[in-house]
Amino acid sequence: MAYTPTSNIANKVRNTRLPRTQPLLPLFEIVSNSIHSIEEARSKSLLADTEGRIVIDCIRMGDPEILSEVKGSLDRYDIISFIVSDNGIGLNEENLKSFIEADTDHKIEIGGKGVGRFVCLKAYNELNIKSFYIDKKETKSIQFNFRPTKEGFHDFMYPEVNGLAHGTTIKLNTIKEEYKKKLPNEIREVALELVSHFQLYFITANAPKIVIRNQNNDEIDLQSLFKSDFKKDVKIGNFIIGEQAFKVYLTKSDEYQSHKLHFCAHNRSVIKEGLYSRIVDLGKKPIKEGDSSFYYQAHVVSNILDDNVDTERIGFNFPDDEDDDEDTVDINLAKIRRNSLSTIEDLLSDYLGNARTLKVESYKPIIYDRLPQYRSLLKYKEKEIRNLPPNLSEEELDVELYKIESEWRLEVKKEKITLLSENKDVTTMADYQLKYEKFLSEFNDIGKSDLARYVVHRKTIIELLESLIESTEFGKFENEELIHSVFFPIRTNSDEVPYDKQNLWLIDERLTYHSFLASDKTYNNINQVSSGSTDRTDLLIYNEAFAFSDSKAAPHSSFTIVEFKKPERNDYHDYDDSKNPIEQAEKYIEQLLDGKVTGRNGRHVEVTKNTPFYVYIVCDIRPSLKKILQRREFENTPDGKGWFKVKSKHYSAYIEVLPFEKVLDDAKKRNRILFEKLKI
């Protein structure tokens, strides 16, 4: 036979892809060729009375004679070569011709890509090939070396033939350093990877006997490994996309360290993905079953996967995987993945259902006791909660439930729009009423969730303020600005802060509703106030009706001034506005008198001595302040905790001094019924 290369082999190797993370792929290619060779021999009745057999020898770095006599494991020695021997049909004239032809389609009907040998030379220095085959009842032989040179084929020989035999031995000779780094050295790990890659052959009982062994004859039978470590009870599921049928084989493995999803072509694993990130209730740990534990391995097969596997068998030639539109007719890996996962969910419905029920039950106490704003989700979005990861912390659960609730709110809003548009077209009033009742039920429960969230917010704010007015481990108290920001963000105004982010309810519920509010801003920087003063109040609140009146017809506008002082401060002096909050508040009132404010719709309102002023000074009443209050004839509030005074001679003002303790106690009392209802 004449052996003339039909292409520049060095260029073919150079243009072949092989990620350095897949150093076992060349071995898979050789073993796959051996399986095909055995299948061809069986089809021609050459193995009628003989079992197909593949032997894989691991050649390690070191003296072969010494390694052959080592007792025990050789795993500490690096693997540098593999020798694969089979009793297949051999490199007869037809097979040899296809081997030499660079772009052969000789085995295309069984998945042959014609590039396996180039993948091998990508990672190994050369292939040493020796083969026996039968030609017209006569055994013939051939031997040669395949290297990444222009010619490629070297050193053709014809070894002596002893008896009638057929089969091929190929040595993957000396792995390149860049691939050697990722090549496993443990013979069991290599064996497991082989079983995983060719698992479909084992599942369908079409695998020949395959043995992998070390140079000291320590060996592993892959069929036995599959039966012991990849459980026998294989589950099988099916699904269809368009006109394409798919099959999912689900097995169990004792040895794998995670659940895997394999997309396969021609009985070989092409892409492996983690299953835990897709089906979180499988967990990261092995599944316990009696005295054993295992991980699931799912294999997806289809003719369309066979037809679309890429040349190097490291991916598929589908359209862009990001396009996951259900309405498109194209099949892509995203659709296959989604349907595969759904099929796996069906196959594992009992296990997953039980795991999810236990998970939701574990989350219920957290939701009921500490995250009550999400209680309605247990009714309307139980499926989404069942699909949350297990063992979430309270903070993580809060985030995930917030995401679910946000999607739910959007759905309900869309339902409202749909209902309004369908009102004209519904066929019967009963149809519309049914849809409306469903919408109203969910809409009301969203309102309950909002209320629950706000009540939880209030409880949190009270607890925060309580912690801030306590002394630190160094005996110090928080500064005024930080405490100020609990009530209202500092150096902002009501145009910047929505009402539900204000905590003025700590002082009085009605302070939340106002025309404008300035927080720690100088008068000359408040657009609504005609004053050039550079003084600033902690909070200046303006309302066009009485601050404490619900009537829109109230005759007067009003101001509320709030001042905060550091807890436990005790350096107050009378008649010094820098060290006397009473003096300070009165100065602010005087600066506002005879000025103007801009109200709603740009209307100017005069500030006169008849304009009501409400002043709240939030501070602890220490001896130095108590003397000032008594000297100025302030009176105790009915509960005895605060002090107040009404002034009417030069201006109309109600001034109240509120200790932090009173602010907290009053806020707790006003909100107690809400906290009790939510059980928080």
XYZ file of C-alpha atoms in Angstrom:
680
model
C 0.000 0.000 0.000
C 1.184 3.539 -0.749
C 0.925 6.020 2.107
C 0.950 9.578 0.883
C -0.221 12.356 3.242
C -2.912 14.548 1.730
C -2.348 17.632 3.888
C 0.227 19.542 5.928
C -0.125 17.678 9.242
C 1.744 20.331 11.241
C -0.769 22.967 10.127
C -3.707 20.690 10.931
C -2.378 20.195 14.456
C -1.705 23.912 14.854
C -5.293 24.766 13.866
C -6.872 22.173 16.149
C -8.367 23.333 19.452
C -7.688 21.553 22.739
C -8.117 23.460 26.028
C -5.292 22.791 28.460
C -7.907 21.944 31.052
C -8.871 18.812 29.049
C -5.649 16.727 28.893
C -7.620 13.448 28.933
C -9.459 14.205 25.693
C -6.710 12.570 23.542
C -7.084 9.372 25.604
C -10.859 9.532 25.105
C -10.301 9.832 21.338
C -8.090 6.731 21.230
C -10.484 4.703 23.406
C -13.414 5.845 21.231
C -11.562 4.606 18.122
C -10.958 1.287 19.876
C -14.670 0.939 20.698
C -15.590 1.683 17.074
C -12.971 -0.802 15.914
C -14.409 -3.501 18.171
C -17.948 -2.718 16.974
C -16.790 -3.030 13.355
C -15.063 -6.341 14.095
C -18.225 -7.619 15.769
C -20.340 -6.534 12.771
C -18.083 -8.647 10.521
C -18.299 -11.645 12.847
C -14.641 -11.424 13.816
C -15.527 -11.442 17.522
C -18.319 -13.983 17.481
C -16.708 -16.124 20.152
C -14.487 -13.484 21.725
C -15.185 -10.599 24.050
C -14.230 -7.127 22.876
C -11.373 -5.904 25.052
C -9.474 -2.635 25.567
C -6.439 -2.362 27.840
C -5.087 1.048 28.855
C -1.572 1.092 30.315
C -0.455 4.131 32.295
C 3.226 4.849 31.647
C 4.770 6.875 34.427
C 7.924 8.901 34.784
C 10.733 6.710 36.009
C 12.596 3.495 35.269
C 10.095 0.956 33.842
C 11.763 -2.016 35.561
C 11.708 -0.335 38.959
C 8.114 0.816 38.501
C 7.020 -2.690 37.535
C 8.227 -4.016 40.889
C 6.753 -1.292 43.121
C 4.313 -2.710 45.673
C 1.158 -0.688 46.210
C 0.140 2.546 44.531
C 2.103 4.269 41.773
C -0.043 7.392 41.955
C 2.818 9.523 43.279
C 4.626 9.147 39.932
C 3.514 11.423 37.079
C 1.814 9.815 34.064
C 3.643 10.808 30.893
C 2.162 8.374 28.321
C -0.751 6.004 27.703
C -0.759 2.782 25.682
C -4.184 1.680 24.437
C -4.572 -1.847 23.037
C -7.719 -3.386 21.553
C -8.804 -6.495 19.679
C -10.811 -4.558 17.105
C -10.759 -4.859 13.350
C -7.365 -3.167 12.983
C -5.970 -0.694 10.455
C -6.925 -2.513 7.279
C -6.459 -0.804 3.959
C -9.716 1.130 4.196
C -9.149 2.272 7.792
C -5.522 3.174 7.144
C -6.514 5.256 4.143
C -9.006 7.206 6.264
C -6.349 7.638 8.977
C -3.926 9.162 6.486
C -6.568 11.329 4.796
C -6.682 14.596 6.736
C -10.410 15.396 6.431
C -11.858 11.933 6.148
C -15.574 11.292 6.600
C -15.011 7.532 6.868
C -16.840 7.172 10.226
C -19.173 10.112 9.927
C -22.279 7.945 10.372
C -21.095 6.914 13.854
C -19.893 10.353 14.872
C -16.392 10.332 13.454
C -15.019 13.838 12.951
C -11.706 12.925 11.372
C -9.714 15.109 13.793
C -9.119 12.840 16.788
C -5.514 12.081 15.828
C -4.762 15.836 15.502
C -6.213 16.410 18.977
C -3.786 13.733 20.207
C -0.773 15.485 18.666
C -1.896 18.745 20.232
C -1.063 17.335 23.670
C 1.475 14.564 22.940
C 4.781 14.533 21.080
C 3.820 11.590 18.862
C 1.617 8.545 18.362
C 3.229 5.139 17.977
C 0.866 2.838 16.092
C 1.050 -0.909 15.554
C -1.874 -2.835 14.068
C -2.845 -6.305 12.828
C -5.773 -6.944 10.529
C -7.227 -9.740 8.416
C -7.213 -9.438 4.651
C -8.708 -12.347 2.719
C -8.266 -14.684 5.704
C -4.628 -13.666 6.011
C -3.285 -11.631 8.935
C -1.301 -8.590 7.913
C 0.420 -5.898 9.940
C 1.540 -2.306 9.821
C 3.525 -0.077 12.168
C 4.382 3.643 11.969
C 4.806 6.838 13.960
C 2.562 9.896 13.638
C 4.172 13.252 14.476
C 3.271 16.972 14.152
C 5.501 17.467 11.082
C 4.513 18.479 7.579
C 4.565 14.864 6.401
C 3.143 13.505 9.658
C 3.722 9.807 8.931
C 7.117 8.268 9.607
C 8.960 4.945 9.986
C 6.551 2.567 8.254
C 7.251 -1.066 9.098
C 5.516 -4.406 8.744
C 6.096 -6.484 11.886
C 6.184 -10.252 11.798
C 2.802 -11.915 12.145
C 2.463 -14.887 14.490
C -0.888 -16.593 14.034
C -4.334 -15.267 13.079
C -5.011 -12.056 15.075
C -6.413 -8.557 14.731
C -6.253 -5.419 16.848
C -4.371 -2.165 17.343
C -1.982 -0.722 19.906
C -1.494 3.051 20.053
C 0.873 4.841 22.376
C 0.159 8.462 23.304
C 3.851 9.167 23.692
C 5.058 11.816 26.158
C 2.562 14.476 27.126
C 3.548 18.104 26.627
C 4.299 20.081 29.755
C 1.419 22.559 29.392
C -1.114 19.678 29.384
C 0.729 17.557 31.949
C -0.021 20.112 34.666
C -3.745 19.271 34.563
C -3.417 15.518 33.933
C -4.540 13.469 36.953
C -2.008 10.962 38.290
C -4.339 8.739 40.298
C -5.339 5.699 38.273
C -8.771 5.694 39.927
C -9.396 9.301 38.938
C -8.505 8.522 35.308
C -10.774 5.457 35.452
C -13.684 7.541 36.799
C -13.241 10.113 34.049
C -13.282 7.343 31.450
C -16.475 5.837 32.887
C -18.094 9.262 33.018
C -17.108 10.139 29.443
C -18.298 6.799 28.023
C -21.044 6.204 30.575
C -23.756 5.829 27.960
C -21.967 2.753 26.616
C -22.058 1.265 30.116
C -25.678 2.275 30.742
C -26.828 0.630 27.507
C -24.527 -2.385 28.085
C -22.676 -1.731 24.815
C -19.245 -1.132 26.301
C -16.521 -3.736 25.687
C -14.397 -4.881 28.586
C -12.082 -1.980 29.413
C -9.204 -2.268 31.867
C -6.803 0.448 32.972
C -3.605 -0.612 34.692
C -0.307 0.587 36.092
C 3.120 -0.775 35.235
C 3.045 -2.972 38.361
C -0.166 -4.607 37.034
C -2.382 -2.832 39.567
C -5.603 -2.516 37.519
C -9.209 -1.336 37.513
C -11.986 -2.922 35.458
C -14.218 -0.076 34.255
C -17.275 -2.280 33.962
C -16.896 -3.272 37.632
C -16.279 0.365 38.555
C -19.490 1.389 36.813
C -21.510 -1.315 38.552
C -20.142 -0.475 41.995
C -19.817 3.293 41.900
C -22.347 4.302 39.239
C -25.531 2.705 40.557
C -27.583 0.249 38.545
C -30.990 1.879 39.027
C -30.812 4.184 36.020
C -33.758 6.552 35.578
C -34.749 7.485 32.025
C -36.789 10.500 30.923
C -37.787 11.949 27.548
C -38.713 15.341 26.139
C -39.311 16.887 22.708
C -38.338 20.294 21.316
C -40.014 20.985 17.994
C -39.641 17.715 16.118
C -36.479 16.638 17.927
C -36.609 13.902 20.567
C -34.262 13.884 23.572
C -33.517 11.266 26.203
C -32.127 11.841 29.704
C -30.297 9.090 31.597
C -29.973 9.749 35.327
C -27.437 7.694 37.273
C -25.809 7.819 40.704
C -22.106 7.980 41.437
C -20.270 7.275 44.689
C -17.074 8.862 43.478
C -18.061 12.147 41.855
C -17.759 15.215 44.065
C -20.799 17.052 42.679
C -24.012 16.595 40.711
C -23.345 16.943 36.970
C -25.327 17.483 33.775
C -23.666 16.013 30.661
C -24.640 16.992 27.128
C -23.567 14.053 24.974
C -22.930 13.240 21.340
C -22.325 9.771 19.870
C -22.341 8.170 23.321
C -19.679 10.547 24.642
C -19.885 13.412 27.130
C -19.149 16.731 25.395
C -20.105 19.443 27.909
C -20.296 18.993 31.679
C -22.143 21.484 33.881
C -22.846 21.580 37.591
C -26.404 20.642 38.549
C -26.405 22.290 41.980
C -26.526 25.817 40.548
C -29.546 24.785 38.436
C -31.412 22.617 40.977
C -30.285 23.938 44.330
C -32.250 21.414 46.384
C -29.907 18.674 45.259
C -27.447 20.382 47.583
C -23.680 20.537 47.553
C -23.264 17.460 49.732
C -23.818 13.848 48.595
C -27.310 12.424 48.925
C -27.672 9.844 51.678
C -29.517 6.633 50.891
C -29.284 3.990 53.588
C -25.621 3.377 54.346
C -24.442 4.816 51.033
C -24.164 8.288 49.554
C -23.906 9.490 45.971
C -24.121 12.334 43.466
C -26.462 12.344 40.456
C -25.063 12.307 36.916
C -27.500 13.237 34.130
C -26.706 12.461 30.470
C -28.687 14.102 27.662
C -28.659 12.429 24.219
C -30.335 13.209 20.900
C -29.724 12.928 17.178
C -29.570 16.719 16.993
C -26.775 16.730 19.565
C -24.928 14.137 17.470
C -25.422 16.245 14.349
C -24.278 19.516 15.926
C -21.261 18.536 18.010
C -18.252 20.593 16.971
C -15.154 19.169 15.320
C -13.080 18.770 18.488
C -16.030 17.539 20.585
C -15.704 20.314 23.145
C -18.965 22.103 22.273
C -21.971 22.291 19.949
C -22.636 24.333 16.817
C -25.982 25.747 17.927
C -27.218 29.348 17.524
C -26.311 31.878 20.188
C -26.966 30.271 23.553
C -28.201 33.586 24.994
C -31.303 33.471 22.765
C -33.754 31.614 24.975
C -36.962 32.853 23.355
C -39.667 30.177 23.535
C -41.276 31.532 20.384
C -38.248 30.901 18.163
C -38.052 27.705 16.142
C -34.294 27.437 16.612
C -32.957 24.842 19.000
C -30.086 25.966 21.186
C -28.319 24.724 24.271
C -30.343 27.028 26.528
C -33.624 25.382 25.474
C -32.126 21.913 25.726
C -30.769 22.720 29.175
C -34.089 24.072 30.413
C -36.033 21.046 29.181
C -33.381 18.697 30.538
C -33.641 20.277 33.973
C -37.424 20.013 33.854
C -37.130 16.320 32.990
C -34.659 15.765 35.834
C -37.072 17.547 38.179
C -39.792 15.092 37.109
C -37.508 12.088 37.605
C -36.584 13.317 41.087
C -39.989 14.760 41.984
C -40.394 12.717 45.177
C -36.962 13.579 46.545
C -37.092 17.246 45.528
C -40.676 17.665 46.723
C -39.795 16.401 50.169
C -36.616 18.502 50.327
C -38.512 21.641 49.304
C -41.314 21.062 51.783
C -38.786 20.717 54.610
C -36.973 23.836 53.376
C -40.139 25.979 53.295
C -41.061 24.735 56.765
C -37.635 25.812 58.009
C -38.164 29.292 56.514
C -41.694 29.796 57.850
C -40.677 30.661 61.455
C -38.239 33.288 60.139
C -40.912 34.783 57.871
C -43.637 34.756 60.528
C -41.460 36.029 63.380
C -38.884 38.325 61.780
C -39.904 38.989 58.156
C -43.696 39.275 58.382
C -43.853 41.606 55.388
C -43.403 38.525 53.198
C -46.164 36.362 54.683
C -48.389 36.821 51.638
C -45.712 35.237 49.459
C -46.302 31.931 51.230
C -49.809 32.014 49.774
C -49.204 33.438 46.300
C -45.587 32.565 45.530
C -44.983 29.283 47.310
C -43.460 27.736 44.177
C -40.831 30.480 43.977
C -40.049 30.088 47.689
C -39.745 26.325 47.231
C -37.107 26.985 44.573
C -34.955 29.186 46.810
C -31.579 27.804 47.931
C -31.665 25.926 51.244
C -30.013 27.122 54.472
C -30.198 30.837 53.684
C -29.412 33.212 56.537
C -32.109 35.677 57.591
C -30.356 38.462 55.634
C -30.010 36.306 52.509
C -33.643 35.153 52.784
C -34.758 38.787 53.074
C -32.976 39.641 49.806
C -34.384 36.631 47.925
C -37.934 37.231 49.159
C -37.653 40.888 48.180
C -36.786 39.808 44.623
C -39.805 37.484 44.501
C -42.105 40.167 45.884
C -40.859 42.723 43.344
C -41.710 40.350 40.496
C -45.113 39.703 42.046
C -45.851 43.428 42.290
C -45.019 43.827 38.623
C -47.328 40.922 37.722
C -50.205 42.454 39.685
C -49.694 45.849 38.034
C -49.754 44.222 34.621
C -52.898 42.331 35.629
C -54.532 45.642 36.562
C -53.719 47.132 33.153
C -55.040 43.998 31.428
C -58.241 44.073 33.460
C -58.939 47.693 32.573
C -58.379 47.016 28.879
C -60.528 43.869 28.941
C -63.415 45.568 30.699
C -64.871 46.501 27.339
C -64.403 43.096 25.792
C -65.304 40.497 28.427
C -68.044 38.208 27.191
C -69.926 38.074 30.469
C -69.932 39.988 33.728
C -69.131 36.745 35.532
C -65.841 36.409 33.613
C -64.810 39.915 34.540
C -65.871 39.506 38.164
C -63.784 36.326 38.509
C -60.663 38.042 37.174
C -61.324 41.148 39.257
C -61.741 39.169 42.489
C -58.431 37.417 41.870
C -56.689 40.732 41.205
C -58.287 42.410 44.228
C -57.252 39.564 46.515
C -53.604 39.814 45.470
C -53.693 43.628 45.455
C -55.027 43.697 49.024
C -52.362 41.263 50.184
C -49.659 43.423 48.620
C -51.079 46.270 50.696
C -50.841 44.087 53.784
C -47.241 43.310 52.910
C -46.501 47.028 52.596
C -48.057 47.680 55.992
C -46.147 44.801 57.549
C -42.897 46.078 56.051
C -43.537 49.547 57.436
C -44.337 48.181 60.885
C -41.111 46.146 60.830
C -39.292 49.310 59.765
C -40.696 51.171 62.749
C -39.653 48.424 65.157
C -36.144 48.497 63.697
C -35.887 52.286 63.955
C -36.991 52.225 67.602
C -34.376 49.584 68.376
C -31.731 51.580 66.490
C -32.482 54.791 68.389
C -32.481 52.843 71.634
C -28.994 51.560 70.898
C -27.676 54.976 69.821
C -28.616 56.723 73.055
C -26.762 54.133 75.116
C -23.140 54.815 75.978
C -20.429 52.944 74.080
C -17.932 50.584 75.703
C -15.708 53.648 76.214
C -18.443 55.535 78.103
C -19.174 57.927 75.231
C -22.451 58.744 73.487
C -23.199 59.064 69.779
C -23.022 62.556 68.301
C -26.024 64.722 67.479
C -25.735 64.300 63.703
C -26.075 60.531 63.797
C -29.116 60.688 66.078
C -30.553 63.489 63.935
C -30.305 61.264 60.841
C -32.448 58.602 62.487
C -35.365 61.051 62.526
C -34.621 62.608 59.141
C -31.540 62.452 56.872
C -29.239 65.338 57.636
C -28.627 68.227 55.167
C -31.569 67.280 52.957
C -35.122 68.476 52.447
C -38.542 66.970 51.919
C -38.183 67.202 48.134
C -35.305 64.723 48.344
C -36.644 62.277 50.956
C -39.970 60.433 50.411
C -42.386 60.322 53.313
C -41.899 56.606 53.927
C -38.167 57.195 54.531
C -38.790 59.803 57.244
C -39.067 58.852 60.895
C -40.733 61.962 62.289
C -43.438 59.656 63.679
C -41.012 59.053 66.542
C -42.019 62.526 67.777
C -45.528 62.864 66.351
C -47.337 61.020 63.549
C -48.633 64.255 62.003
C -45.193 65.721 61.375
C -44.769 63.441 58.369
C -47.342 65.476 56.426
C -46.058 68.988 55.687
C -45.580 71.533 52.918
C -41.806 71.498 53.153
C -39.060 70.413 55.539
C -35.417 71.494 55.733
C -32.953 69.377 57.661
C -29.856 71.158 59.006
C -29.954 73.856 56.339
C -29.268 77.563 56.907
C -32.228 79.888 56.435
C -30.608 81.627 53.474
C -30.368 78.212 51.747
C -34.055 77.390 52.176
C -35.790 78.598 49.023
C -39.207 78.775 50.667
C -38.073 81.150 53.454
C -37.297 84.864 52.923
C -34.462 85.176 55.421
C -30.794 86.020 54.984
C -29.776 84.424 58.297
C -26.970 81.880 58.310
C -28.392 80.173 61.402
C -29.751 76.679 60.973
C -32.300 74.595 62.818
C -31.921 70.834 63.023
C -35.395 70.490 61.503
C -37.604 73.289 60.185
C -41.054 72.070 59.150
C -43.689 74.261 57.538
C -47.348 73.398 57.066
C -50.039 75.543 55.514
C -52.594 74.305 57.994
C -52.399 73.824 61.734
C -49.735 71.226 62.408
C -52.129 69.355 64.665
C -55.324 69.908 62.703
C -56.867 67.532 60.198
C -59.075 70.277 58.799
C -58.083 71.756 55.452
C -60.032 74.889 56.393
C -57.774 75.710 59.371
C -57.053 79.459 59.280
C -53.340 79.507 60.001
C -50.124 78.127 58.647
C -47.625 76.796 61.169
C -43.955 76.024 61.786
C -42.409 73.148 63.678
C -38.825 73.436 64.892
C -36.980 70.369 66.172
C -33.590 70.438 67.905
C -31.517 67.393 68.879
C -28.835 67.362 71.561
C -26.273 64.745 72.448
C -27.495 62.187 75.019
C -26.549 62.929 78.646
C -25.223 66.396 77.802
C -24.954 68.519 80.968
C -23.257 71.799 80.086
C -26.256 74.058 79.445
C -26.178 77.794 80.419
C -29.103 80.213 80.478
C -29.152 83.267 78.199
C -26.528 81.736 75.907
C -28.055 80.541 72.632
C -25.009 78.334 71.919
C -25.514 76.441 75.185
C -29.229 76.789 75.833
C -31.678 75.005 73.504
C -34.605 77.143 74.778
C -32.768 80.348 73.931
C -31.697 78.855 70.632
C -35.261 77.927 69.612
C -36.624 81.356 70.542
C -33.915 83.015 68.444
C -34.979 80.882 65.434
C -38.606 81.940 65.910
C -37.649 85.626 66.048
C -35.640 85.275 62.826
C -38.691 83.855 61.044
C -41.114 86.519 62.287
C -42.085 89.288 59.872
C -40.773 87.224 56.995
C -42.479 85.308 54.245
C -42.705 81.697 53.221
C -43.655 80.228 49.871
C -46.474 77.738 50.190
C -48.286 75.495 47.762
C -48.610 76.716 44.176
C -46.020 79.440 44.823
C -48.317 81.392 47.165
C -46.544 83.747 49.616
C -47.695 83.585 53.255
C -46.838 86.167 55.905
C -45.188 84.989 59.161
C -46.582 86.996 62.086
C -46.874 86.730 65.861
C -50.120 84.829 65.263
C -48.358 82.110 63.264
C -48.247 79.019 65.477
C -44.778 77.647 66.281
C -44.291 74.159 67.705
C -40.861 73.530 69.150
C -39.553 70.103 70.164
C -36.197 69.870 71.897
C -35.090 66.264 72.057
C -32.449 65.810 74.743
C -31.835 64.271 78.112
C -32.848 66.495 81.019
C -29.730 66.746 83.151
C -29.356 69.082 86.178
C -28.019 72.078 84.212
C -31.025 72.005 81.850
C -33.515 71.274 84.613
C -32.489 74.503 86.385
C -33.150 76.499 83.226
C -36.560 74.882 82.734
C -37.589 75.590 86.328
C -36.316 79.176 86.172
C -38.341 79.766 83.012
C -41.454 78.255 84.582
C -41.765 75.196 82.330
C -44.252 72.595 83.559
C -44.036 68.825 83.657
C -45.884 66.809 81.034
C -48.658 64.576 82.489
C -46.364 61.517 82.524
C -43.726 63.479 84.433
C -40.992 62.726 81.921
C -40.991 65.884 79.810
C -41.408 69.643 80.209
C -43.503 72.157 78.239
C -44.501 75.805 78.051
C -46.946 77.882 75.985
C -45.889 81.395 74.970
C -48.354 83.920 73.563
C -47.156 87.447 74.393
C -44.719 88.159 71.529
C -45.520 85.138 69.409
C -47.579 81.949 69.579
C -45.372 79.018 70.538
C -45.699 75.668 72.209
C -42.280 74.473 73.416
C -41.759 70.916 74.668
C -38.564 69.314 75.940
C -38.597 65.587 75.244
C -36.061 63.260 76.843
C -34.961 60.402 74.574
C -36.535 57.981 77.023
C -39.940 59.659 76.577
C -39.628 59.694 72.771
C -38.908 55.955 72.818
C -41.635 55.086 75.360
C -44.287 57.108 73.529
C -43.307 55.618 70.151
C -43.478 52.103 71.596
C -46.909 52.744 73.119
C -48.325 54.183 69.869
C -47.025 51.235 67.857
C -47.515 48.454 70.392
C -50.754 47.165 68.891
C -49.084 46.916 65.461
C -46.071 45.052 66.874
C -48.350 42.669 68.754
C -50.440 41.945 65.675
C -47.300 41.048 63.718
C -45.833 39.236 66.747
C -42.546 41.132 66.534
